[in-house]
PDB file of C-alpha atoms in Angstrom:
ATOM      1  CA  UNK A   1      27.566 -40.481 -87.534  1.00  0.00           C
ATOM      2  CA  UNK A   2      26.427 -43.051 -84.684  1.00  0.00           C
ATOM      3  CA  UNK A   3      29.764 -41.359 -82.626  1.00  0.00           C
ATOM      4  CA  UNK A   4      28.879 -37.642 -83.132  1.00  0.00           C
ATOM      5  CA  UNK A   5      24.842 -38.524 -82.121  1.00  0.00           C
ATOM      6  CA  UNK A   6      26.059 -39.740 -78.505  1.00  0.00           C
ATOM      7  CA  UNK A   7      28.586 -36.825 -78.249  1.00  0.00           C
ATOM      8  CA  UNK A   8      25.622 -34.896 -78.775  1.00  0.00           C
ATOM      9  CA  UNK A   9      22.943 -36.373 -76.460  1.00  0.00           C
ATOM     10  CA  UNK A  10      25.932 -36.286 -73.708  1.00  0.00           C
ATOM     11  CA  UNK A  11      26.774 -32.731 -73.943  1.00  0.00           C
ATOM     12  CA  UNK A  12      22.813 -31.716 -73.815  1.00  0.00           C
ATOM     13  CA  UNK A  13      22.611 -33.951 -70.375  1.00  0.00           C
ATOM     14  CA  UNK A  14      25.233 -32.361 -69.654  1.00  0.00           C
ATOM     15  CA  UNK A  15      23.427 -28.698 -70.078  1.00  0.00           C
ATOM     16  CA  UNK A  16      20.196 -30.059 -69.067  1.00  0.00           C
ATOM     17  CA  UNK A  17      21.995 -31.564 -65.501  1.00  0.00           C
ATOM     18  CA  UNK A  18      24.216 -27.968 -64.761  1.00  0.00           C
ATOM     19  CA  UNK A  19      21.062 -26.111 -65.544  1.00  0.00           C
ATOM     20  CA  UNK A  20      19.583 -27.974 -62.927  1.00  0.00           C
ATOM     21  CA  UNK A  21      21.871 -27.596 -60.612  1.00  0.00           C
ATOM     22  CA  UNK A  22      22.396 -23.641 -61.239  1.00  0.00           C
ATOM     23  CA  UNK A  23      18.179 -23.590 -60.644  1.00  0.00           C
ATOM     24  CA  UNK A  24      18.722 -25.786 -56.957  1.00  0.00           C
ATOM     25  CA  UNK A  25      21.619 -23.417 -56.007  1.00  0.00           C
ATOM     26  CA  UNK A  26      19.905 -20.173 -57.239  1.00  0.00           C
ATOM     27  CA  UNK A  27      16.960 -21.572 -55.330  1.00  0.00           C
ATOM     28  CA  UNK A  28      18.642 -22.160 -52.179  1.00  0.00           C
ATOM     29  CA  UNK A  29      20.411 -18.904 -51.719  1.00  0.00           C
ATOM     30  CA  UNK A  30      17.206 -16.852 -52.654  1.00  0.00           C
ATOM     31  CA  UNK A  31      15.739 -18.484 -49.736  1.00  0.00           C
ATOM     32  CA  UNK A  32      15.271 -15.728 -46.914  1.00  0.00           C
ATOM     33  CA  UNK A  33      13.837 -16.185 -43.154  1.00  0.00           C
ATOM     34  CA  UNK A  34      10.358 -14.452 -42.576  1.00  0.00           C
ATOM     35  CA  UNK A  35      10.784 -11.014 -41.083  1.00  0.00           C
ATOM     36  CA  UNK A  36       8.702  -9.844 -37.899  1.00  0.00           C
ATOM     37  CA  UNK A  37       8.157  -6.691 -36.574  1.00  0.00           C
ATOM     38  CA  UNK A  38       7.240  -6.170 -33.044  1.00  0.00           C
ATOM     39  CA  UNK A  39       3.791  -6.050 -33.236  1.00  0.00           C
ATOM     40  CA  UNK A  40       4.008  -9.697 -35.786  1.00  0.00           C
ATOM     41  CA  UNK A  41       6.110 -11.175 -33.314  1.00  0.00           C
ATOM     42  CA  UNK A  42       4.542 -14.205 -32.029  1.00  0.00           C
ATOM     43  CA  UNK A  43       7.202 -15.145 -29.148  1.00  0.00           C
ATOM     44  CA  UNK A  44       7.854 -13.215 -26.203  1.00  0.00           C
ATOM     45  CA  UNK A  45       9.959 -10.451 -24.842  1.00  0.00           C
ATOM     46  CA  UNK A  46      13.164 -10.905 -22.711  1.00  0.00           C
ATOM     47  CA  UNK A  47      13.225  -8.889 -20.592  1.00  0.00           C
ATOM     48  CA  UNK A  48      11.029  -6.427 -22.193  1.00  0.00           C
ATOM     49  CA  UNK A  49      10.602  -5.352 -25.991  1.00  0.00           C
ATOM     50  CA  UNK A  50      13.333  -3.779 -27.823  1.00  0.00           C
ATOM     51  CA  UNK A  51      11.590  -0.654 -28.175  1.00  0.00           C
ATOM     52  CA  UNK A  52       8.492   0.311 -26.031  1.00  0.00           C
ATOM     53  CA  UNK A  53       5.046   0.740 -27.722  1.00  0.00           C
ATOM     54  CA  UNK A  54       1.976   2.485 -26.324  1.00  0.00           C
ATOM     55  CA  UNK A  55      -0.038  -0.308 -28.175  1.00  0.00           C
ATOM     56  CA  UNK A  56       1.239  -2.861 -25.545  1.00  0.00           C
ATOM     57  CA  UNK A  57      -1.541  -4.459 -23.705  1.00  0.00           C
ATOM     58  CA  UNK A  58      -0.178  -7.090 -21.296  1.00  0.00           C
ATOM     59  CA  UNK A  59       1.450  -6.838 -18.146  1.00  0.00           C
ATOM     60  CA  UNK A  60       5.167  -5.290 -17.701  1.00  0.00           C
ATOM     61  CA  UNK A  61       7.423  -7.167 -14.940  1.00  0.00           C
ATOM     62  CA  UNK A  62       8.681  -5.814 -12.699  1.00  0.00           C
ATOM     63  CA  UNK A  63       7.510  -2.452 -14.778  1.00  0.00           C
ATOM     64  CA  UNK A  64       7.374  -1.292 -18.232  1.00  0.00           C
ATOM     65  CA  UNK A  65      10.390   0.220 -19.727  1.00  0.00           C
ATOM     66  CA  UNK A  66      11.011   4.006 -20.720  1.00  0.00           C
ATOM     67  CA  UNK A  67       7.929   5.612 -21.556  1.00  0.00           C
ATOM     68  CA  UNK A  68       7.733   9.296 -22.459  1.00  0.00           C
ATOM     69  CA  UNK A  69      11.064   9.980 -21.275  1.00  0.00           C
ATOM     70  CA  UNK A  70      11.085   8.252 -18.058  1.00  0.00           C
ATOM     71  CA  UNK A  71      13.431   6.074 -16.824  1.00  0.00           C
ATOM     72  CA  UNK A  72      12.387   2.960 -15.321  1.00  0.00           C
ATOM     73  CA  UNK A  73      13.511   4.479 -11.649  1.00  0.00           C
ATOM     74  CA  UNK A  74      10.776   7.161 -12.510  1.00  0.00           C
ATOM     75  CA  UNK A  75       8.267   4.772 -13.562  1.00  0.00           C
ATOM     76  CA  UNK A  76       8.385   2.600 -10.585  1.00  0.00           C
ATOM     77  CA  UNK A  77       8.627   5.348  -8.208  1.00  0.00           C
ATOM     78  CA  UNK A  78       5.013   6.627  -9.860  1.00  0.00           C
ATOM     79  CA  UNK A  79       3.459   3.312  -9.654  1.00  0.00           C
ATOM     80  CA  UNK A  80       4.566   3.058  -5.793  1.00  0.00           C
ATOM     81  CA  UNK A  81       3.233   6.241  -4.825  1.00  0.00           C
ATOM     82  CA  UNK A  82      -0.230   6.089  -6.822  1.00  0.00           C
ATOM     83  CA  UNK A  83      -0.452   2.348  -4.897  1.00  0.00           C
ATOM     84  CA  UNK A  84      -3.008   3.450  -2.117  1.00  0.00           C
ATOM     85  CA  UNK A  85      -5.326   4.961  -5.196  1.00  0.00           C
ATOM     86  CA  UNK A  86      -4.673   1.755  -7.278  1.00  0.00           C
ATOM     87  CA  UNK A  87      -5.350  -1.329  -4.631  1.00  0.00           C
ATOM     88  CA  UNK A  88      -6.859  -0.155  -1.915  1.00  0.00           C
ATOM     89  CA  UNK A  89      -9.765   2.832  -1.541  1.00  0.00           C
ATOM     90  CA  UNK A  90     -10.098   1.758   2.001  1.00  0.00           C
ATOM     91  CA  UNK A  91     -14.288   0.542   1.079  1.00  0.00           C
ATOM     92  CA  UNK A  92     -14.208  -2.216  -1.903  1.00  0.00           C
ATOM     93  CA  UNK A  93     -12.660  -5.542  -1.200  1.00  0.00           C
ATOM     94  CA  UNK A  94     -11.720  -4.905   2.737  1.00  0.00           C
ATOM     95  CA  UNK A  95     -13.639  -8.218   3.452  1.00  0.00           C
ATOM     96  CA  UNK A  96     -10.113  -9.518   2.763  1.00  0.00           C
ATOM     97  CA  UNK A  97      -8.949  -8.821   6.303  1.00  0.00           C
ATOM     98  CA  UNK A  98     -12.275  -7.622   7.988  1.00  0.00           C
ATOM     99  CA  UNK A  99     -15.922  -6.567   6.624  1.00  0.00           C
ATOM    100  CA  UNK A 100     -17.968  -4.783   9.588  1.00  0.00           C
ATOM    101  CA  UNK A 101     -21.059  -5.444   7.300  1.00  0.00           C
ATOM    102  CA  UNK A 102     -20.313  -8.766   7.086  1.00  0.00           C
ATOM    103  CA  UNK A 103     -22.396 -11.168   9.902  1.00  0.00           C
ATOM    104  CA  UNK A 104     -19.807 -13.760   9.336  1.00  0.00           C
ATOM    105  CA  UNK A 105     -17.088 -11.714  10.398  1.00  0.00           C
ATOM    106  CA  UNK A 106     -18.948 -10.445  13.979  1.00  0.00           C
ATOM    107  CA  UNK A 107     -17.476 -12.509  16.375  1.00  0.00           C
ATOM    108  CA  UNK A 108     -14.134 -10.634  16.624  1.00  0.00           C
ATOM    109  CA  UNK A 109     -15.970  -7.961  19.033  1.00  0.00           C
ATOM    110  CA  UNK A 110     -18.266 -10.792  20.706  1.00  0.00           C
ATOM    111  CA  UNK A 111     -17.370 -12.331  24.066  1.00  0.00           C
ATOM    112  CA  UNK A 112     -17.812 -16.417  23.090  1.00  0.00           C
ATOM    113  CA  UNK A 113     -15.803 -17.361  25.886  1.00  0.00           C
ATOM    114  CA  UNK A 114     -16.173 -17.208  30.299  1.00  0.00           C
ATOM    115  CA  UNK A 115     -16.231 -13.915  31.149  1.00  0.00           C
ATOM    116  CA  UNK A 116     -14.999 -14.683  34.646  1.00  0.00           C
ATOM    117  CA  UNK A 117     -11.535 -15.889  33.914  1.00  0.00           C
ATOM    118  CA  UNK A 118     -10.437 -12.639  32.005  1.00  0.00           C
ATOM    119  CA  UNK A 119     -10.789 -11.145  35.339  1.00  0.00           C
ATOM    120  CA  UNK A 120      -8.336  -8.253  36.282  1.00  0.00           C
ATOM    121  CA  UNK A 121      -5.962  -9.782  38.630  1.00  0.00           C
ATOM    122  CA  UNK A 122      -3.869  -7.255  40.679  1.00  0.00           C
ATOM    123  CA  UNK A 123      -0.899  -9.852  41.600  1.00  0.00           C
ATOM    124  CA  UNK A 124      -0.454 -10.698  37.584  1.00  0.00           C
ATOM    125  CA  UNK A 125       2.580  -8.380  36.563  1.00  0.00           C
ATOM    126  CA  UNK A 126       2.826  -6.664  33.077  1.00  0.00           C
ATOM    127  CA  UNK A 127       4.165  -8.151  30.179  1.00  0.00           C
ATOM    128  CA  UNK A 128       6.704  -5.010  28.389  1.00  0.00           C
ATOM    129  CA  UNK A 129       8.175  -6.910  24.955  1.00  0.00           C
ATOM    130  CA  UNK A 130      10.476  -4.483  22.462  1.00  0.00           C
ATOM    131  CA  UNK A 131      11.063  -6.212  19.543  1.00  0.00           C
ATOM    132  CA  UNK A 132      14.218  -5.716  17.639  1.00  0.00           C
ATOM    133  CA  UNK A 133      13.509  -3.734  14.086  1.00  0.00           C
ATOM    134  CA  UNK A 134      16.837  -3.630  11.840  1.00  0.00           C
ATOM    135  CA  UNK A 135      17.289   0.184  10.963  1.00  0.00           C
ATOM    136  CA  UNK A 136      17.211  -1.215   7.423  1.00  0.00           C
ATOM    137  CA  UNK A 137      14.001  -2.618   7.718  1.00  0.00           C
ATOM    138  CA  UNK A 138      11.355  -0.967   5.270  1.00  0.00           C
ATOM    139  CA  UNK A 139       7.821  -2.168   6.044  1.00  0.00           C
ATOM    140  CA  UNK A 140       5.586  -3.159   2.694  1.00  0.00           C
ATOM    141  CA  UNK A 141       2.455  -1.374   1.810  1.00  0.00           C
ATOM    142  CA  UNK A 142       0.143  -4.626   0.184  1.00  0.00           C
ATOM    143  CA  UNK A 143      -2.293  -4.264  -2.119  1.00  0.00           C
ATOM    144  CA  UNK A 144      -5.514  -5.934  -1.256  1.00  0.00           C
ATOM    145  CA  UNK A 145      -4.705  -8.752  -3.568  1.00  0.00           C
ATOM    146  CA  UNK A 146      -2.137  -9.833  -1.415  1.00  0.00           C
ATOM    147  CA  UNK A 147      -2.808 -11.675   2.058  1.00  0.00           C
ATOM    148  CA  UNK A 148      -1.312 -10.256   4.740  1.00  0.00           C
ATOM    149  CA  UNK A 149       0.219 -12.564   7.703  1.00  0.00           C
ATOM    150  CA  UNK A 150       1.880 -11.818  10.934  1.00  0.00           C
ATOM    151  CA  UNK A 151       4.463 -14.194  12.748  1.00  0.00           C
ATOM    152  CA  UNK A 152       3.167 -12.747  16.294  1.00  0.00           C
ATOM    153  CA  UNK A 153      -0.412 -12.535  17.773  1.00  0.00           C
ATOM    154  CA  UNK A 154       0.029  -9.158  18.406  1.00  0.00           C
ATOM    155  CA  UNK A 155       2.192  -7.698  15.302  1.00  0.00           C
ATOM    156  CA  UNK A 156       3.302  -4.445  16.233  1.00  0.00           C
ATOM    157  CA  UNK A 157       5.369  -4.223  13.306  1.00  0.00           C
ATOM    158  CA  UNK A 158       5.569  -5.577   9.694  1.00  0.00           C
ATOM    159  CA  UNK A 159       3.609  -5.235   6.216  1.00  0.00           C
ATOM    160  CA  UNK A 160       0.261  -3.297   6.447  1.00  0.00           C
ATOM    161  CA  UNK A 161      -2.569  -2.106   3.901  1.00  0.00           C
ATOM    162  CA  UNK A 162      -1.548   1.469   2.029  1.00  0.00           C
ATOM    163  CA  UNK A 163      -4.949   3.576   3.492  1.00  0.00           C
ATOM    164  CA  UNK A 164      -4.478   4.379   7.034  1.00  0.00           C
ATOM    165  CA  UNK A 165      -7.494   3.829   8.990  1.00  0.00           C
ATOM    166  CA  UNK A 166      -9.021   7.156  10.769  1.00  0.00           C
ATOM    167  CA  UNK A 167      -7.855   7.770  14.650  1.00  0.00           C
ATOM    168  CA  UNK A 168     -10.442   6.943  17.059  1.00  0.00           C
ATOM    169  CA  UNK A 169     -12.549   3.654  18.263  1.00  0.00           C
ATOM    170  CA  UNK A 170     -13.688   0.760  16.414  1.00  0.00           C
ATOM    171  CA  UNK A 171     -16.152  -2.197  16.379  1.00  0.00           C
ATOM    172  CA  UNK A 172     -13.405  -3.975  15.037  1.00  0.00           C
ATOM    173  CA  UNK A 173     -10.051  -3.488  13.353  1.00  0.00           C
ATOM    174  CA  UNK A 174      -7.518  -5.664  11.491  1.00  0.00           C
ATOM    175  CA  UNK A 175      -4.444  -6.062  12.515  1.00  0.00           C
ATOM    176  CA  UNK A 176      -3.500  -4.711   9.035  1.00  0.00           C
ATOM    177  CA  UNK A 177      -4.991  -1.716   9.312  1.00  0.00           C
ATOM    178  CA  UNK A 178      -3.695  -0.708  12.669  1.00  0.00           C
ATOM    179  CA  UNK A 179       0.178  -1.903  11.909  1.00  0.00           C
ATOM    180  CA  UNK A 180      -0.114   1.066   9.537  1.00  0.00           C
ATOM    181  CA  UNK A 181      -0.767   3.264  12.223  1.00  0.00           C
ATOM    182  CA  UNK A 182       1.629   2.131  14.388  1.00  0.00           C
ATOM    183  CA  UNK A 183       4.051   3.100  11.771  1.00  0.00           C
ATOM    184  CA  UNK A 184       2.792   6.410  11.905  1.00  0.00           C
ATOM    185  CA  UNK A 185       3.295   7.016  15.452  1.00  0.00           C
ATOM    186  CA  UNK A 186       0.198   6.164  16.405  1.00  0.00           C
ATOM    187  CA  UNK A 187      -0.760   4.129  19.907  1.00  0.00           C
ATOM    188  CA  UNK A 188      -3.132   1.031  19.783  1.00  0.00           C
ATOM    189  CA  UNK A 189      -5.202   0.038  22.577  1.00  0.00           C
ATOM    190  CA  UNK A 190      -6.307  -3.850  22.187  1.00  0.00           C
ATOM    191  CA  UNK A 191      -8.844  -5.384  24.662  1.00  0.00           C
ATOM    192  CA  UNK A 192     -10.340  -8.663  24.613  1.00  0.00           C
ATOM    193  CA  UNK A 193     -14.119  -8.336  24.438  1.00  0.00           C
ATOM    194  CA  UNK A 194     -14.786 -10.601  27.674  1.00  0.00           C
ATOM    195  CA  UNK A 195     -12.435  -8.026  29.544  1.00  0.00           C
ATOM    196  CA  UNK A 196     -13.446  -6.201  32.893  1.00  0.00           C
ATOM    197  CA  UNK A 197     -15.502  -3.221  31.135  1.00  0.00           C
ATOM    198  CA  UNK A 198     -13.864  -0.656  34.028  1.00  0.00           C
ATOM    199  CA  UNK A 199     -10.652  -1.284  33.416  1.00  0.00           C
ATOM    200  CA  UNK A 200     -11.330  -1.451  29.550  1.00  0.00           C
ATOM    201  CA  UNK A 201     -12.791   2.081  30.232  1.00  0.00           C
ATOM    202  CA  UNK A 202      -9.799   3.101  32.026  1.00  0.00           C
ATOM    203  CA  UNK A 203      -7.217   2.665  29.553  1.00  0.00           C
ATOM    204  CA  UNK A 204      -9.037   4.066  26.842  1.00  0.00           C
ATOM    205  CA  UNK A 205      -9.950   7.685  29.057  1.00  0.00           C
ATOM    206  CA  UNK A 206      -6.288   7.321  29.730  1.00  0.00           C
ATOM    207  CA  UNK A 207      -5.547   6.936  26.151  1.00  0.00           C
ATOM    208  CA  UNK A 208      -7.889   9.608  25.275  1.00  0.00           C
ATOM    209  CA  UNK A 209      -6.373  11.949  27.076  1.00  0.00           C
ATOM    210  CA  UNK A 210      -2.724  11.741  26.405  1.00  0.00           C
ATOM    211  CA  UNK A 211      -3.286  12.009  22.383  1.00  0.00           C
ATOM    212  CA  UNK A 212      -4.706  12.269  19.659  1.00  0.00           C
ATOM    213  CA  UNK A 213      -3.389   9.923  17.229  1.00  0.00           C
ATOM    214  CA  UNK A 214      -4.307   6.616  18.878  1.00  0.00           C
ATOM    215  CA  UNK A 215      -6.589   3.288  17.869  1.00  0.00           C
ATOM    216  CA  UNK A 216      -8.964   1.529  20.291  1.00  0.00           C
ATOM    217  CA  UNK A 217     -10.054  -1.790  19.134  1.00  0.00           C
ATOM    218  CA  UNK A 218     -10.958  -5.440  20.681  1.00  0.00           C
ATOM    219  CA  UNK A 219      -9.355  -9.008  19.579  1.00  0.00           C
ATOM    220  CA  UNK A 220      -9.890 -11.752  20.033  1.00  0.00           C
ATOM    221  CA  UNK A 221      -5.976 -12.086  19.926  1.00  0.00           C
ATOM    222  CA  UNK A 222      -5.551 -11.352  23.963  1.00  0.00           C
ATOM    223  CA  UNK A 223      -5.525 -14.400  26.371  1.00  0.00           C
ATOM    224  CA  UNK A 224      -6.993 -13.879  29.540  1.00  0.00           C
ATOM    225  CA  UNK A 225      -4.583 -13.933  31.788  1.00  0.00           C
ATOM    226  CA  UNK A 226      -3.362 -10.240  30.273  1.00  0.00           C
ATOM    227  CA  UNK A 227      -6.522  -9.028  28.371  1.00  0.00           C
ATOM    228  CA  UNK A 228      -5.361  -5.485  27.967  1.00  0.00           C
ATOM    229  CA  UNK A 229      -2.459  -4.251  25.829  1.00  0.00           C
ATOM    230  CA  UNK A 230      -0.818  -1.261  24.329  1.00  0.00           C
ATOM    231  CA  UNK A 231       1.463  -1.090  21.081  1.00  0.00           C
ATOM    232  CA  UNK A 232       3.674   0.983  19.674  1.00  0.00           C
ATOM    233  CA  UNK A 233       6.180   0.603  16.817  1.00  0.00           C
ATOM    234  CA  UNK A 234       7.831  -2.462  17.733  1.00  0.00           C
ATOM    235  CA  UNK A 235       6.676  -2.669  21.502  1.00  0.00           C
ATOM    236  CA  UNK A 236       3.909  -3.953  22.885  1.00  0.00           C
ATOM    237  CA  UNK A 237       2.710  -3.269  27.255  1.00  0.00           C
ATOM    238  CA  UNK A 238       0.027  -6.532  27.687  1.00  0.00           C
ATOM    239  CA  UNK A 239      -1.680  -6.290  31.304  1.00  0.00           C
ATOM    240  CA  UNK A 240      -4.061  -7.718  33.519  1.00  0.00           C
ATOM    241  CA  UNK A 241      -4.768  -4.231  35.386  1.00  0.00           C
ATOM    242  CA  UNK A 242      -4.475  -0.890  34.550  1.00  0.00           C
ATOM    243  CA  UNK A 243      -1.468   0.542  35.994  1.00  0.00           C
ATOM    244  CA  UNK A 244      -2.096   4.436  34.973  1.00  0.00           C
ATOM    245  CA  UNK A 245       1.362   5.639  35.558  1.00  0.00           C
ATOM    246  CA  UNK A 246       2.699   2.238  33.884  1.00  0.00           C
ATOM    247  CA  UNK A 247       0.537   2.993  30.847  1.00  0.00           C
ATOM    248  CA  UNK A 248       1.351   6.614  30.736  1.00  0.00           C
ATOM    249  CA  UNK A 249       5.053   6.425  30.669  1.00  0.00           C
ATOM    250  CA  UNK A 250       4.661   3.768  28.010  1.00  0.00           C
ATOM    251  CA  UNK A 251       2.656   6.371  25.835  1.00  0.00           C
ATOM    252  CA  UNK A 252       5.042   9.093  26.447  1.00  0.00           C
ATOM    253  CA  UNK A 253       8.404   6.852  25.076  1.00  0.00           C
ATOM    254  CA  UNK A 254       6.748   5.549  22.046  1.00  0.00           C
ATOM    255  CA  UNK A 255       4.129   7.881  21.192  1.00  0.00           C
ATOM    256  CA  UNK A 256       5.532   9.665  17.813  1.00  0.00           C
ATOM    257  CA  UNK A 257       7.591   6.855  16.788  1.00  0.00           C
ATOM    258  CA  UNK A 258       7.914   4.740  13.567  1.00  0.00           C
ATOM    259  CA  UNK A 259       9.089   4.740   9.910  1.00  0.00           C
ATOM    260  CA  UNK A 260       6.047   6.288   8.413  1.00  0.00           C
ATOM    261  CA  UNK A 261       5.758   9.582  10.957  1.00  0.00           C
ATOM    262  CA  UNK A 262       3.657  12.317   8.758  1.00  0.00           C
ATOM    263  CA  UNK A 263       5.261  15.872   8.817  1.00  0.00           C
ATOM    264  CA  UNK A 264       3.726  18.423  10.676  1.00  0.00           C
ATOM    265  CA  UNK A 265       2.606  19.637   6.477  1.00  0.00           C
ATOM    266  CA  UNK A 266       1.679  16.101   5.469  1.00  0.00           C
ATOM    267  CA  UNK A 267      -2.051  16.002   5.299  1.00  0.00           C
ATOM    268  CA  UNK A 268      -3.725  12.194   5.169  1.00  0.00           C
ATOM    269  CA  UNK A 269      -6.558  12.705   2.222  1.00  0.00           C
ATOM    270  CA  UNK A 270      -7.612   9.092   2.519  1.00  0.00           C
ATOM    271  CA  UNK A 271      -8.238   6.768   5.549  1.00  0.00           C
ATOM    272  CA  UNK A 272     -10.208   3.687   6.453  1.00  0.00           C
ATOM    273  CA  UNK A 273     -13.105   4.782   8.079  1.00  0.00           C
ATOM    274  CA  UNK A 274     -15.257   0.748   8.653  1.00  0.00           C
ATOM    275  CA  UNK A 275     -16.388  -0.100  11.705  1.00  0.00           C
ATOM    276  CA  UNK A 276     -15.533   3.057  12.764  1.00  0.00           C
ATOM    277  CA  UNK A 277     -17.072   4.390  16.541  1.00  0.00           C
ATOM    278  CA  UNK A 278     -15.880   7.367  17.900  1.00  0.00           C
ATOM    279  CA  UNK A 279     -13.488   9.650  16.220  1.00  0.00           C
ATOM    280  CA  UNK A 280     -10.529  10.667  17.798  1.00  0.00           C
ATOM    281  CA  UNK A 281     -10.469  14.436  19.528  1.00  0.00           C
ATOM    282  CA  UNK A 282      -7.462  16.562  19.751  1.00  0.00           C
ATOM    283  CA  UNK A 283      -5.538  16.735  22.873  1.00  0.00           C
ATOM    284  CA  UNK A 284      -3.344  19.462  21.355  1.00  0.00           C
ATOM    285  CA  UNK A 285      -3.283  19.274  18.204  1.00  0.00           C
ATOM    286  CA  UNK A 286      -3.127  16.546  15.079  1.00  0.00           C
ATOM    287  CA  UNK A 287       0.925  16.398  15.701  1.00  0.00           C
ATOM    288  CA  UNK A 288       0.572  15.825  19.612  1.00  0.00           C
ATOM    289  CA  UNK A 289       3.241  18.588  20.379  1.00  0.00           C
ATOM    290  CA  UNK A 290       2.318  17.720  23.959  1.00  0.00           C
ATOM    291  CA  UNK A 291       1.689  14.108  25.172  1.00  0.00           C
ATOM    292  CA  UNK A 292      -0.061  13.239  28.527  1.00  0.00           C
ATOM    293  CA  UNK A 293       0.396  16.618  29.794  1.00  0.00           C
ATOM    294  CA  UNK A 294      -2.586  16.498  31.934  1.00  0.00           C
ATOM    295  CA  UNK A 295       0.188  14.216  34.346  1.00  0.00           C
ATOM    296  CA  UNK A 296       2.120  16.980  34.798  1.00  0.00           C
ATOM    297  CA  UNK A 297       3.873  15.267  37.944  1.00  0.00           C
ATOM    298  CA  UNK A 298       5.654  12.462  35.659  1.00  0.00           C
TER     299      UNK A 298
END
């Protein structure tokens, strides 16, 4: 009786124990990982979501994938060309580079230094400098967000701000406004502000009268031994005195050159109009079709 007892109490361990066992097992394969959608998902994206959702509300690098069709190509192109509306309305921020309305920012037009040694000097020879542009070379348009440095004193190429600034005379422009216009064909007239005023006069009637798309502003940039210059797309004429046929023959090679060279159709809606003095006046018309014709014997 004492035999069939313990047969008995081992074959209900027995039951009790594989029981067990069949609960741990059933237990462990019933186990599943959590599921997450992609609006639960608490990680992040590499490189972007698996599919694209409107209710997205951080930043896309470099852009968001396909939306509505679009390929990413698409997208990027319409985020490059809506830049200038996007970072830069040529009024809010421009204390970045240069605020007219700004005292602090005044003595770029101010003479602070002796007038008498940036004297014209008629034995001082011009300075010509072309620099060389690879034909690859596409200049950046920055948004204001972004500082904008030049290697040179006088950049006459490089990255520039997306809203041109208007033709004509300034209290004072930044270099990163006028780069843009040299891009665009345009001719900038620099003087320092302790120059001779008559030969600072000269060059700009000169100027004046060989086209309209031109920029005349002072800088402090200028040393005195050459404090007049003209630039063009990736050229620069520095001077001591105004050599008019020097100066005109400069305009009439560069004038009209440079990546960014609006069609005779394109039509600027926006420009950067602070600071501004004098507008520019047509010559002939807004495309130049003639330039410096008054010297008709060059």
């Amino acid at each position: 009786m004492i035999k069939y007892s313990a047969l008995f109490c081992y074959l209900l361990l027995l039951t009790i124990e594989i029981h067990a066992r069949g609960r741990i097992v059933k237990r462990k394969t019933t186990t599943k990982a959590p599921k997450y959608t992609i609006e639960s998902w608490p990680g992040k994206w590499f490189p972007h979501p698996p599919l694209p959702k409107d209710s997205w509300k951080g930043k896309w690098f470099p852009y968001p994938p396909y939306t509505n069709g679009q390929t990413l190509r698409d997208q990027h192109a319409k985020n490059t060309l809506s830049a200038s509306e996007i970072c830069d309305d040529g009024k809010q921020n421009i204390g970045v580079d240069h605020d007219p309305s700004d005292v602090r920012q005044t003595f770029e037009h101010l003479c602070l230094a002796n007038r008498s040694s940036y004297s014209p000097n008629m034995d001082r020879e011009a300075f010509r400098i072309e620099y060389f542009i690879p034909p690859a070379y596409v200049a950046p348009s920055k948004c204001l967000n972004e500082t904008i440095n030049y290697d040179t004193a006088l950049p006459t190429y490089g990255a520039f701000r997306p809203i041109p600034p208007k033709y004509g005379s300034y209290t004072y422009l930044p270099a990163q406004r006028w780069v843009s216009s040299l891009s665009r064909g345009a001719i900038v007239m620099l003087y320092h502000p302790c120059a001779y005023s008559g030969q600072v006069k000269l060059l700009q009637d000169t100027l004046r009268a060989c086209l309209y798309r031109h920029i005349i502003t002072p800088t402090q940039a200028l040393s005195p031994e050459r404090a007049l210059a003209l630039l063009a797309w990736g050229k620069s004429l520095e001077m001591s005195v105004v050599d008019e046929n020097l100066v005109v023959d400069f305009i009439r090679q560069n004038a009209g050159k440079g990546p960014n060279v609006p069609s005779k159709q394109q039509n600027i809606s926006k420009t950067y109009q602070a600071g501004l003095l004098q507008e520019a006046h047509l010559v002939t018309d807004e495309n130049d079709e003639e330039v410096c014709g008054y010297r008709e014997d060059m």
